[in-house]
Coordinates of C-alpha atoms in Angstrom, one line a residue:
M11 CA 0.0 0.0 0.0
D12 CA 1.2 3.5 -0.8
V13 CA 2.4 5.3 2.3
M14 CA 0.1 8.3 1.7
D15 CA -2.9 6.0 1.4
D16 CA -1.8 4.2 4.6
I17 CA -1.5 7.6 6.4
A18 CA -4.9 8.6 5.1
R19 CA -6.3 5.4 6.7
R20 CA -4.3 5.0 9.9
G21 CA -2.7 8.4 10.5
L22 CA 0.7 10.0 11.0
L23 CA 2.4 10.9 14.3
L24 CA 5.1 13.6 14.5
L25 CA 7.0 13.6 17.8
G26 CA 8.6 17.0 18.2
C27 CA 7.7 20.0 16.1
G28 CA 10.7 22.3 16.2
K29 CA 12.4 23.8 13.1
M30 CA 12.8 20.5 11.3
G31 CA 9.5 19.0 12.4
S32 CA 7.7 22.2 11.4
A33 CA 9.4 22.1 8.0
M34 CA 8.3 18.5 7.4
L35 CA 4.8 19.1 8.6
A36 CA 4.4 22.1 6.3
G37 CA 5.7 20.0 3.4
W38 CA 3.2 17.2 4.1
L39 CA 0.3 19.5 4.4
A40 CA 1.3 21.3 1.2
R41 CA 1.2 17.9 -0.5
G42 CA -2.4 17.3 0.6
V43 CA -2.0 15.2 3.8
D44 CA -5.2 15.7 5.8
P45 CA -4.3 17.6 9.0
G46 CA -7.0 15.6 10.7
M47 CA -5.0 12.5 10.2
V48 CA -1.8 14.0 11.8
S49 CA -1.1 13.8 15.5
V50 CA 1.7 16.0 16.9
I51 CA 3.3 15.6 20.4
D52 CA 5.2 18.7 21.3
P53 CA 5.7 20.2 24.8
A54 CA 5.3 23.8 23.6
P55 CA 3.1 24.0 20.5
S56 CA 3.7 27.2 18.5
D57 CA 0.9 29.4 17.3
W58 CA 1.6 28.2 13.7
L59 CA 1.2 24.6 14.8
R60 CA -2.1 25.3 16.6
G61 CA -3.3 26.9 13.4
T62 CA -2.7 23.9 11.2
R63 CA -5.7 21.9 12.6
V64 CA -3.6 18.9 13.3
R65 CA -4.4 16.8 16.4
L66 CA -2.3 17.9 19.4
G67 CA -1.5 14.9 21.6
A68 CA -1.1 11.1 21.1
P69 CA -3.1 9.3 18.5
E70 CA -5.8 6.9 19.7
A71 CA -4.4 3.9 17.8
P72 CA -0.9 3.1 16.4
P73 CA -0.3 5.2 13.3
A74 CA 1.0 4.1 10.0
V75 CA 4.2 6.2 10.5
A76 CA 5.8 7.9 13.5
V77 CA 8.3 10.5 12.7
I78 CA 10.7 11.2 15.6
A79 CA 12.1 14.8 15.5
V80 CA 12.9 15.4 19.1
K81 CA 16.4 16.4 20.4
P82 CA 18.6 13.4 21.0
Q83 CA 18.8 14.2 24.8
M84 CA 15.0 13.9 24.9
M85 CA 14.9 10.4 23.4
D86 CA 15.0 8.5 26.6
D87 CA 11.8 10.2 27.7
A88 CA 10.1 10.0 24.3
L89 CA 10.7 6.3 23.2
P90 CA 9.0 4.5 26.2
A91 CA 5.8 6.3 25.3
L92 CA 5.6 4.8 21.9
D93 CA 4.0 1.5 21.0
A94 CA 5.9 -0.3 18.2
G95 CA 3.1 -2.5 16.7
D96 CA 3.5 -2.4 12.9
T97 CA 4.2 1.4 12.8
L98 CA 7.1 2.6 10.7
F99 CA 9.4 4.8 12.8
V100 CA 11.4 7.4 10.9
S101 CA 13.9 9.2 13.0
V102 CA 15.6 12.5 12.1
A103 CA 17.3 12.7 15.5
A104 CA 21.1 13.2 15.0
G105 CA 23.4 10.8 16.7
V106 CA 20.8 8.2 17.7
P107 CA 21.5 4.8 16.0
V108 CA 18.9 2.3 14.9
A109 CA 20.0 -0.1 17.6
R110 CA 18.8 2.4 20.3
F111 CA 15.3 2.3 18.8
E112 CA 15.4 -1.5 18.5
A113 CA 16.4 -1.7 22.2
A114 CA 13.5 0.6 23.3
L115 CA 10.8 -0.6 20.9
G116 CA 11.8 -4.2 20.3
A117 CA 14.0 -6.1 17.8
G118 CA 11.1 -6.3 15.3
A119 CA 10.5 -2.6 15.2
R120 CA 10.5 -1.1 11.7
V121 CA 13.0 1.8 11.8
V122 CA 14.4 4.2 9.2
R123 CA 17.1 6.6 10.3
A124 CA 17.4 9.8 8.4
M125 CA 19.9 12.7 8.3
P126 CA 18.3 15.9 6.9
N127 CA 19.8 19.4 6.8
T128 CA 18.5 22.8 7.5
P129 CA 17.7 23.9 3.9
A130 CA 14.7 21.6 4.4
A131 CA 13.1 24.7 6.0
I132 CA 12.6 26.1 2.4
G133 CA 12.1 22.7 0.7
R134 CA 15.7 22.7 -0.6
G135 CA 17.2 20.1 1.8
I136 CA 18.8 16.8 1.2
T137 CA 18.2 13.8 3.4
A138 CA 20.1 10.5 3.6
I139 CA 18.2 7.5 4.8
V140 CA 19.0 3.9 5.9
A141 CA 16.6 1.2 7.2
N142 CA 17.0 -1.8 9.5
A143 CA 16.1 -5.2 8.2
A144 CA 12.5 -5.1 9.6
A145 CA 11.7 -1.9 7.7
G146 CA 13.4 -3.1 4.5
A147 CA 12.8 -1.7 1.0
D148 CA 9.1 -0.8 1.8
G149 CA 10.2 1.3 4.7
L150 CA 12.8 3.1 2.6
D151 CA 10.1 3.8 0.0
A152 CA 7.7 5.2 2.6
A153 CA 10.4 7.3 4.2
E154 CA 11.5 8.7 0.9
A155 CA 7.9 9.6 0.0
L156 CA 7.6 11.5 3.3
L157 CA 11.0 13.2 3.4
S158 CA 10.9 14.3 -0.3
A159 CA 8.4 16.9 0.9
V160 CA 11.4 18.9 2.1
G161 CA 13.9 18.2 -0.6
E162 CA 16.0 15.5 -2.2
V163 CA 16.5 12.1 -0.6
V164 CA 19.4 9.7 -1.1
R165 CA 19.7 6.1 0.2
L166 CA 22.8 4.8 2.1
E167 CA 24.2 1.3 1.9
D168 CA 25.1 1.1 5.5
E169 CA 24.3 3.0 8.7
D170 CA 28.0 3.7 9.3
Q171 CA 27.9 6.1 6.4
I172 CA 25.7 8.4 8.5
D173 CA 28.7 9.9 10.2
A174 CA 30.2 11.0 6.9
V175 CA 26.8 12.3 5.7
T176 CA 26.5 14.3 9.0
A177 CA 29.9 15.9 8.3
V178 CA 29.2 16.7 4.7
S179 CA 25.6 17.7 4.3
G180 CA 24.2 17.7 7.9
S181 CA 26.8 20.2 9.1
G182 CA 27.5 21.5 5.6
P183 CA 25.1 24.5 5.6
A184 CA 27.1 26.0 8.4
Y185 CA 30.3 25.8 6.3
A186 CA 28.5 27.7 3.5
F187 CA 27.2 30.3 6.0
H188 CA 30.7 30.8 7.4
L189 CA 32.0 31.3 3.8
I190 CA 29.4 34.1 3.4
E191 CA 30.6 35.6 6.7
A192 CA 34.2 35.5 5.6
M193 CA 33.6 36.9 2.1
T194 CA 31.5 39.7 3.6
D195 CA 34.4 40.6 6.0
A196 CA 36.9 40.5 3.2
G197 CA 34.8 42.8 1.0
V198 CA 34.5 45.3 3.9
A199 CA 38.3 45.1 4.2
E200 CA 38.6 46.0 0.5
G201 CA 36.4 49.1 1.0
L202 CA 32.8 47.9 0.5
P203 CA 30.0 48.9 2.8
E204 CA 29.0 46.0 5.0
P205 CA 25.4 45.6 3.8
L206 CA 26.5 45.7 0.1
S207 CA 29.4 43.2 0.8
R208 CA 27.0 40.9 2.6
R209 CA 24.4 41.0 -0.2
L210 CA 27.1 40.3 -2.8
A211 CA 28.5 37.4 -0.8
T212 CA 25.1 35.9 0.0
A213 CA 23.8 36.1 -3.6
T214 CA 27.1 34.7 -5.0
V215 CA 27.2 31.6 -2.8
A216 CA 23.4 31.0 -3.3
G217 CA 23.7 31.5 -7.1
A218 CA 26.8 29.3 -7.4
G219 CA 25.0 26.5 -5.5
A220 CA 22.0 26.8 -7.8
L221 CA 24.2 26.8 -10.9
A222 CA 26.0 23.7 -9.6
M223 CA 22.7 21.9 -9.1
E224 CA 21.3 22.8 -12.6
A225 CA 24.3 23.1 -14.9
G226 CA 24.9 19.4 -15.6
E227 CA 28.6 19.9 -15.1
D228 CA 30.7 19.0 -12.1
A229 CA 32.1 21.6 -9.7
A230 CA 35.6 21.3 -11.1
A231 CA 34.4 22.1 -14.6
L232 CA 32.3 25.1 -13.4
R233 CA 35.4 26.4 -11.5
R234 CA 37.5 26.2 -14.7
N235 CA 34.8 27.9 -16.7
V236 CA 35.0 31.0 -14.5
T237 CA 38.8 31.0 -14.2
S238 CA 40.7 33.0 -16.9
P239 CA 44.4 32.3 -17.0
G240 CA 46.3 35.1 -15.3
G241 CA 43.1 36.7 -14.2
T242 CA 41.6 37.8 -10.8
T243 CA 39.9 34.4 -10.1
Q244 CA 43.1 32.5 -10.7
A245 CA 44.9 34.9 -8.3
A246 CA 42.3 34.1 -5.6
L247 CA 42.3 30.4 -6.3
E248 CA 46.1 30.1 -5.9
V249 CA 45.4 31.0 -2.3
L250 CA 42.3 29.0 -1.7
M251 CA 43.7 25.9 -3.5
D252 CA 47.0 25.9 -1.7
P253 CA 47.4 22.3 -0.5
A254 CA 49.1 23.4 2.7
R255 CA 46.8 26.1 3.9
G256 CA 43.8 26.4 1.5
F257 CA 40.6 24.4 1.0
P258 CA 42.3 21.1 0.1
H259 CA 43.8 21.2 3.6
L260 CA 41.0 22.9 5.7
V261 CA 37.9 21.2 4.3
P262 CA 39.0 17.6 4.7
E263 CA 40.2 18.5 8.2
A264 CA 36.9 20.1 9.1
V265 CA 34.8 17.3 7.7
A266 CA 36.9 14.7 9.5
A267 CA 36.5 16.5 12.8
A268 CA 32.7 16.6 12.3
A269 CA 32.6 12.9 11.4
R270 CA 34.8 12.0 14.4
R271 CA 32.5 13.9 16.7
S272 CA 29.4 12.2 15.2
R273 CA 30.9 8.8 16.0
E274 CA 31.7 10.0 19.5
L275 CA 28.1 11.2 20.1
R276 CA 26.7 7.8 19.1
G277 CA 29.2 6.0 21.3

């Protein structure tokens, strides 16, 4: 049965409605999910959430899907309140492995672990998913159908890849935001007013990302296209591409640090 048909029949539970939960809920409602079939458990419902006409509180019967979007430190309180049954559990909680859900819900619990990122708030996120054996391919199909409401979805071969995904795409938006900060400061240092420099930096990073998504060429080819021999871009890239102190050194070091911390957090 299609997941949306199953939700229309048995309902959908969202546990936690912060920024990511709200983004997902907005995407589902925009796709035509009946708010009357959605239950949301959140300790402090926002005015926006109250206005969606979803059910606030636990559902009366086990839902088709339960999406877990609470903070990892709240998981110990949240999981015991859930009844596994034949519900599909989709978790977007960072650092919480599938095994922890199986321990709390039972070895037969159907679990999909997902790692989204913050551009999901505007429907431009990318989410990586992986399922346990009990969820299988059907669980992955259902999770992809739900999570595609906030952007692209990719499937992992193994849960261990989640740490690398966290380091590249989960934490990645912060790297892009910091690049905007650094470019803004550099423009100011070269004599631009701060608001103008910030606007130029923000639009440039956003536009370059959109071009990379749509151009049909890889990033290296796009970089070469904009780099004239002996020109201004080449002068800048000689600094940024320095293997000892530029991006080839800094970015792998930063991603490795994030992946290492991800592994530490899951124990």
